[in-house]
PDB file of C-alpha atoms in Angstrom:
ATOM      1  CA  UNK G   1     -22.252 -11.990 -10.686  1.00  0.00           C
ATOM      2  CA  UNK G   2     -23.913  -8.416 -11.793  1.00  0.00           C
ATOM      3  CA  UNK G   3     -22.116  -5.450 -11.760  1.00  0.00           C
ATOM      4  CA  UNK G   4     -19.385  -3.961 -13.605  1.00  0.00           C
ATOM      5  CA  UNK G   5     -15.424  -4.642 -13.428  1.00  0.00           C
ATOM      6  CA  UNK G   6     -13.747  -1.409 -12.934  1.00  0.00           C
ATOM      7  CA  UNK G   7      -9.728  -1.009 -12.622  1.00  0.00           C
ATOM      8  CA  UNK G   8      -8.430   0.496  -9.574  1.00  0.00           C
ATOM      9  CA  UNK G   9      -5.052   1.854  -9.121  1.00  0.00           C
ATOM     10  CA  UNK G  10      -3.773   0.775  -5.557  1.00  0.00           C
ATOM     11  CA  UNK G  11      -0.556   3.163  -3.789  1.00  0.00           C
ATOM     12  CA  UNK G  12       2.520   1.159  -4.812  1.00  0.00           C
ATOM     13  CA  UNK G  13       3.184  -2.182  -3.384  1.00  0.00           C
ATOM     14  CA  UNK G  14      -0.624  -2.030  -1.840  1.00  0.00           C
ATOM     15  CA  UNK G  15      -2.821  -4.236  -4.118  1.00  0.00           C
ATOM     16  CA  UNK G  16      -2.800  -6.894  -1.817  1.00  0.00           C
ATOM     17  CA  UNK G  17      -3.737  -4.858   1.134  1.00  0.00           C
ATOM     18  CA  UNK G  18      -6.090  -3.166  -1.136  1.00  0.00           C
ATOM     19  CA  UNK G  19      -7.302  -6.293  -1.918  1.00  0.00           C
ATOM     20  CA  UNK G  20      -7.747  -7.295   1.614  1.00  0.00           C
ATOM     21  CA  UNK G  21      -9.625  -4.260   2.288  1.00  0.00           C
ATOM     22  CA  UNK G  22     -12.459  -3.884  -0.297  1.00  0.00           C
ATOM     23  CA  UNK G  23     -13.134  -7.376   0.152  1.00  0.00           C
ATOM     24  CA  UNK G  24     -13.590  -6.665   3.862  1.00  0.00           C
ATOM     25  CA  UNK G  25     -16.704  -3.762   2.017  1.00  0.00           C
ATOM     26  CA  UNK G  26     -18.173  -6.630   0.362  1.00  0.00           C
ATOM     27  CA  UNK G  27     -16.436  -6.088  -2.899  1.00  0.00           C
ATOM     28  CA  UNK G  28     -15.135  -8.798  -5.808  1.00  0.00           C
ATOM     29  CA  UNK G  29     -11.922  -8.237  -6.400  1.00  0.00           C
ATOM     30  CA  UNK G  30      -9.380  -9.402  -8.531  1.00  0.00           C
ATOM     31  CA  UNK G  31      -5.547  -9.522  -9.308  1.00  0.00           C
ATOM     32  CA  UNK G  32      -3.936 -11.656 -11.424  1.00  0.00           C
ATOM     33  CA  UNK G  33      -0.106 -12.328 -10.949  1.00  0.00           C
ATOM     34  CA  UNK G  34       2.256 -14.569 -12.011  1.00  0.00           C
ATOM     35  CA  UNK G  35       5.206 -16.641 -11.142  1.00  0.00           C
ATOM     36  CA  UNK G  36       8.511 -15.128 -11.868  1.00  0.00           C
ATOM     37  CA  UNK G  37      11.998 -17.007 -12.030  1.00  0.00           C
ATOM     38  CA  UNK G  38      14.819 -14.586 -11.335  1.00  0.00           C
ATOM     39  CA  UNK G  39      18.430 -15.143 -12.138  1.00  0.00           C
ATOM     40  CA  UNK G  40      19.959 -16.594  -8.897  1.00  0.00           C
ATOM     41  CA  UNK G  41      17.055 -19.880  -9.368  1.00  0.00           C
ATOM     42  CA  UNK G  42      14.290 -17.611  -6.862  1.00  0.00           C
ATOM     43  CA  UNK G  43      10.782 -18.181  -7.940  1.00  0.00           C
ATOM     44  CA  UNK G  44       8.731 -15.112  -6.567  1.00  0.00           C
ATOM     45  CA  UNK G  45       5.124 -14.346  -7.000  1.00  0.00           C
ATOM     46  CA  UNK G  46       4.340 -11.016  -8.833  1.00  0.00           C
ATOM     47  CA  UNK G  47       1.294  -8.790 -10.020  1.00  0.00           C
ATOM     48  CA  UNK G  48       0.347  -9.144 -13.570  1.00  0.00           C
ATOM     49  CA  UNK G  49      -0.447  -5.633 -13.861  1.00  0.00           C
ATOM     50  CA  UNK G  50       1.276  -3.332 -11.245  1.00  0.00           C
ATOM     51  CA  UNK G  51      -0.966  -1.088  -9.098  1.00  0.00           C
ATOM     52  CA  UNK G  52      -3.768  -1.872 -10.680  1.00  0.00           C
ATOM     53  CA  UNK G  53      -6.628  -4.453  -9.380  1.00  0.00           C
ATOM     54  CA  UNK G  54      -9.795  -5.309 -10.738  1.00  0.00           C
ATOM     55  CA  UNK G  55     -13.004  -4.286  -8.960  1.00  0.00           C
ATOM     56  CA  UNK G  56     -16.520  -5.842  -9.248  1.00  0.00           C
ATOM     57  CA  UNK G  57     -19.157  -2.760  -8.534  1.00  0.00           C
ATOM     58  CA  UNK G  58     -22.744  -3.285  -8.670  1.00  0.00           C
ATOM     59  CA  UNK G  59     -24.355   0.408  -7.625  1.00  0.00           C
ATOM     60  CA  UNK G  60     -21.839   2.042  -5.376  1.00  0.00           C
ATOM     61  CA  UNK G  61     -18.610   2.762  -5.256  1.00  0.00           C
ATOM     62  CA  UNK G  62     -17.222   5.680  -3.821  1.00  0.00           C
ATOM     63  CA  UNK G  63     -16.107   4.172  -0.859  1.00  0.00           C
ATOM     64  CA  UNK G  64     -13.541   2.676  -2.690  1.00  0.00           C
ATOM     65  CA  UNK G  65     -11.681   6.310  -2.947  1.00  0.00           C
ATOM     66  CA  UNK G  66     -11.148   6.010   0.465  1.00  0.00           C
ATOM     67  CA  UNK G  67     -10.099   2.409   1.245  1.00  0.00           C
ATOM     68  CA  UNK G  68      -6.579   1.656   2.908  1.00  0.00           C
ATOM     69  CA  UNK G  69      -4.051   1.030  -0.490  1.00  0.00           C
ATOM     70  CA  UNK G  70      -5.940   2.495  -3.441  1.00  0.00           C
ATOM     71  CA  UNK G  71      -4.832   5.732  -5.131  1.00  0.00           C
ATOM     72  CA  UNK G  72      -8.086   6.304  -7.136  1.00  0.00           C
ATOM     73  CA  UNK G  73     -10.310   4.616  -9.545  1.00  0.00           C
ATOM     74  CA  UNK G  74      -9.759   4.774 -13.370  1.00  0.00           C
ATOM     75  CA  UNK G  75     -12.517   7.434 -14.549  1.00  0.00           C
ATOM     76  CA  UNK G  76     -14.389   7.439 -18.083  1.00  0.00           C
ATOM     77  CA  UNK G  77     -16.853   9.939 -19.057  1.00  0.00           C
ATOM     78  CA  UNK G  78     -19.819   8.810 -16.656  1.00  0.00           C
ATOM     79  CA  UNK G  79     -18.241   7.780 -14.150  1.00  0.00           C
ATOM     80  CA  UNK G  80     -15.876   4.616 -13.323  1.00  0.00           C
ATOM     81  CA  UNK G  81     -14.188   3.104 -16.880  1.00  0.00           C
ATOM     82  CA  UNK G  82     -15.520   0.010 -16.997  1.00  0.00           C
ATOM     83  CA  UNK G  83     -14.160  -3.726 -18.650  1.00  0.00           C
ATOM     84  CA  UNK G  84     -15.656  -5.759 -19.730  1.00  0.00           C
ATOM     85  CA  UNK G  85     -16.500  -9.469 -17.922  1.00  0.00           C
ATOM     86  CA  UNK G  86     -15.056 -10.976 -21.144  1.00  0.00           C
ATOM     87  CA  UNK G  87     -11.296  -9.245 -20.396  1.00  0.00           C
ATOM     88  CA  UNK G  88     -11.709 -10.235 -17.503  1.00  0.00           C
ATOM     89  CA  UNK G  89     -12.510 -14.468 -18.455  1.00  0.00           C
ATOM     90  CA  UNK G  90      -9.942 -14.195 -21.155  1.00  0.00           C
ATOM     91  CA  UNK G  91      -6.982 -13.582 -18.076  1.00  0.00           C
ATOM     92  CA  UNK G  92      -8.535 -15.723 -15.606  1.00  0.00           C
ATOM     93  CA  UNK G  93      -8.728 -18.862 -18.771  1.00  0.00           C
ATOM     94  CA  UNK G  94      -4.890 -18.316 -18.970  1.00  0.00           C
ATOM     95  CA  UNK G  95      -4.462 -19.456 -15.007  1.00  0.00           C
ATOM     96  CA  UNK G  96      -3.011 -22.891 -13.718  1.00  0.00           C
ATOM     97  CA  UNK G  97      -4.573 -24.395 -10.838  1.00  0.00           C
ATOM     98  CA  UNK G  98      -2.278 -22.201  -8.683  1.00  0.00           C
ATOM     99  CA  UNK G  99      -4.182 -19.378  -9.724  1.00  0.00           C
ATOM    100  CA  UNK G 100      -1.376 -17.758 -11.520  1.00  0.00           C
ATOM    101  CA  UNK G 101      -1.473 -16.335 -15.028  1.00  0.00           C
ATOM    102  CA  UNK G 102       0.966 -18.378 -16.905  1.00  0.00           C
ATOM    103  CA  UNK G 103       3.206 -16.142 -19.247  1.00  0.00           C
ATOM    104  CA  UNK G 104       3.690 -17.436 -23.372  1.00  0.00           C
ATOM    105  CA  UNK G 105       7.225 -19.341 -23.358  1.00  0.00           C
ATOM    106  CA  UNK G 106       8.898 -17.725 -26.257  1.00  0.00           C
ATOM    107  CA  UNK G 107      11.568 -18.779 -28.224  1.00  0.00           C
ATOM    108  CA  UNK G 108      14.927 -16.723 -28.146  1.00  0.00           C
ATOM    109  CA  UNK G 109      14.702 -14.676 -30.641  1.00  0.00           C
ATOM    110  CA  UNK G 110      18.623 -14.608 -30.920  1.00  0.00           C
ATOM    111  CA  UNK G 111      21.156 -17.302 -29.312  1.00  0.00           C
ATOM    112  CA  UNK G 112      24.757 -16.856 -28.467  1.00  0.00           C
ATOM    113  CA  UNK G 113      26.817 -15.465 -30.864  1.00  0.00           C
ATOM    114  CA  UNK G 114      24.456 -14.258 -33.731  1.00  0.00           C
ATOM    115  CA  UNK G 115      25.248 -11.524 -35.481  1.00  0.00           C
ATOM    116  CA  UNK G 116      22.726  -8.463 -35.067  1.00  0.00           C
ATOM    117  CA  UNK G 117      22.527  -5.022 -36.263  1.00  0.00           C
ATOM    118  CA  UNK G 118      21.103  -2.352 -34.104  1.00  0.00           C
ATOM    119  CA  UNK G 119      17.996  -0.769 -35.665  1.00  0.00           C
ATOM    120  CA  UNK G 120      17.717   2.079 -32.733  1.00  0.00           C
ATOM    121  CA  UNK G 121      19.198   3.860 -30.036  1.00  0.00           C
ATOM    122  CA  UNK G 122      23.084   5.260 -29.538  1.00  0.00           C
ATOM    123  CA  UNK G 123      24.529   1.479 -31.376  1.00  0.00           C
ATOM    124  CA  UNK G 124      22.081   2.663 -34.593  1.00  0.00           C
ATOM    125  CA  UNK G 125      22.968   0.714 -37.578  1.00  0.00           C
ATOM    126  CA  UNK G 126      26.734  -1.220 -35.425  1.00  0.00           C
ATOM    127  CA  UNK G 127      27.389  -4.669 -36.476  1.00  0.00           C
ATOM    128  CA  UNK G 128      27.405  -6.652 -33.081  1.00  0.00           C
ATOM    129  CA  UNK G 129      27.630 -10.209 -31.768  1.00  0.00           C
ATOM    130  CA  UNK G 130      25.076 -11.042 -29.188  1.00  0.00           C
ATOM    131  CA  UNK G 131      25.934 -12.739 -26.087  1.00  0.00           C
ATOM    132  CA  UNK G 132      22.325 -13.209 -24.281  1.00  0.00           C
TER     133      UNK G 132
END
């Protein structure tokens, strides 16, 4: 692949019919997501990155402006910002075979009744107990 990855903010809720729509112009496109567990046991399928898609441009690319579900392309000083292919690598290495970016599994950094002190915000400096 030549070119030049280029981030392109899509209207909200859009990148996959932005998506859908520059690859229908010929363009590479990508958006990583990832699998999301919510607290009733749902599993739903999210963007990584929120109104914002990755775009593979080779010498044109004002078209995009104008396609169905993208707000406008991220600018630098001569013309679209580009990233690198290597960004780009590094989030597509961290995929399972789903295709989905698989998130780091921390540990908690607290469990069930630790004792914590607030180091910001209106509790500044309280004693508390945390409960999850």
């Amino acid at each position: 692949m030549s070119g030049s990855w280029v981030v392109v903010m899509t209207k909200p809720n859009f990148e996959k019919i932005a998506v859908a729509n520059l690859t229908q112009q010929g363009f590479d496109c990508y958006a990583p997501r990832f699998k999301q567990t919510r607290p009733d046991k749902t599993t739903v399928i999210k963007p990584l990155f929120p109104r914002y898609i990755f775009t593979l441009i080779d010498k044109f690319w004002y078209c995009i402006r104008g396609t169905r579900g993208v707000s406008y392309v991220l600018m630098g000083d001569k013309g679209p910002a580009q990233v690198p292919a290597r960004v780009i690598d590094q989030i597509r290495s961290r995929e399972d075979s789903e295709g989905l970016y698989m998130l780091d599994k921390k540990e908690d950094r607290f469990h069930k009744g630790d004792h914590v002190k607030v180091t910001e915000g209106p509790l500044v400096d309280k004693l508390l107990i945390y409960e999850g």
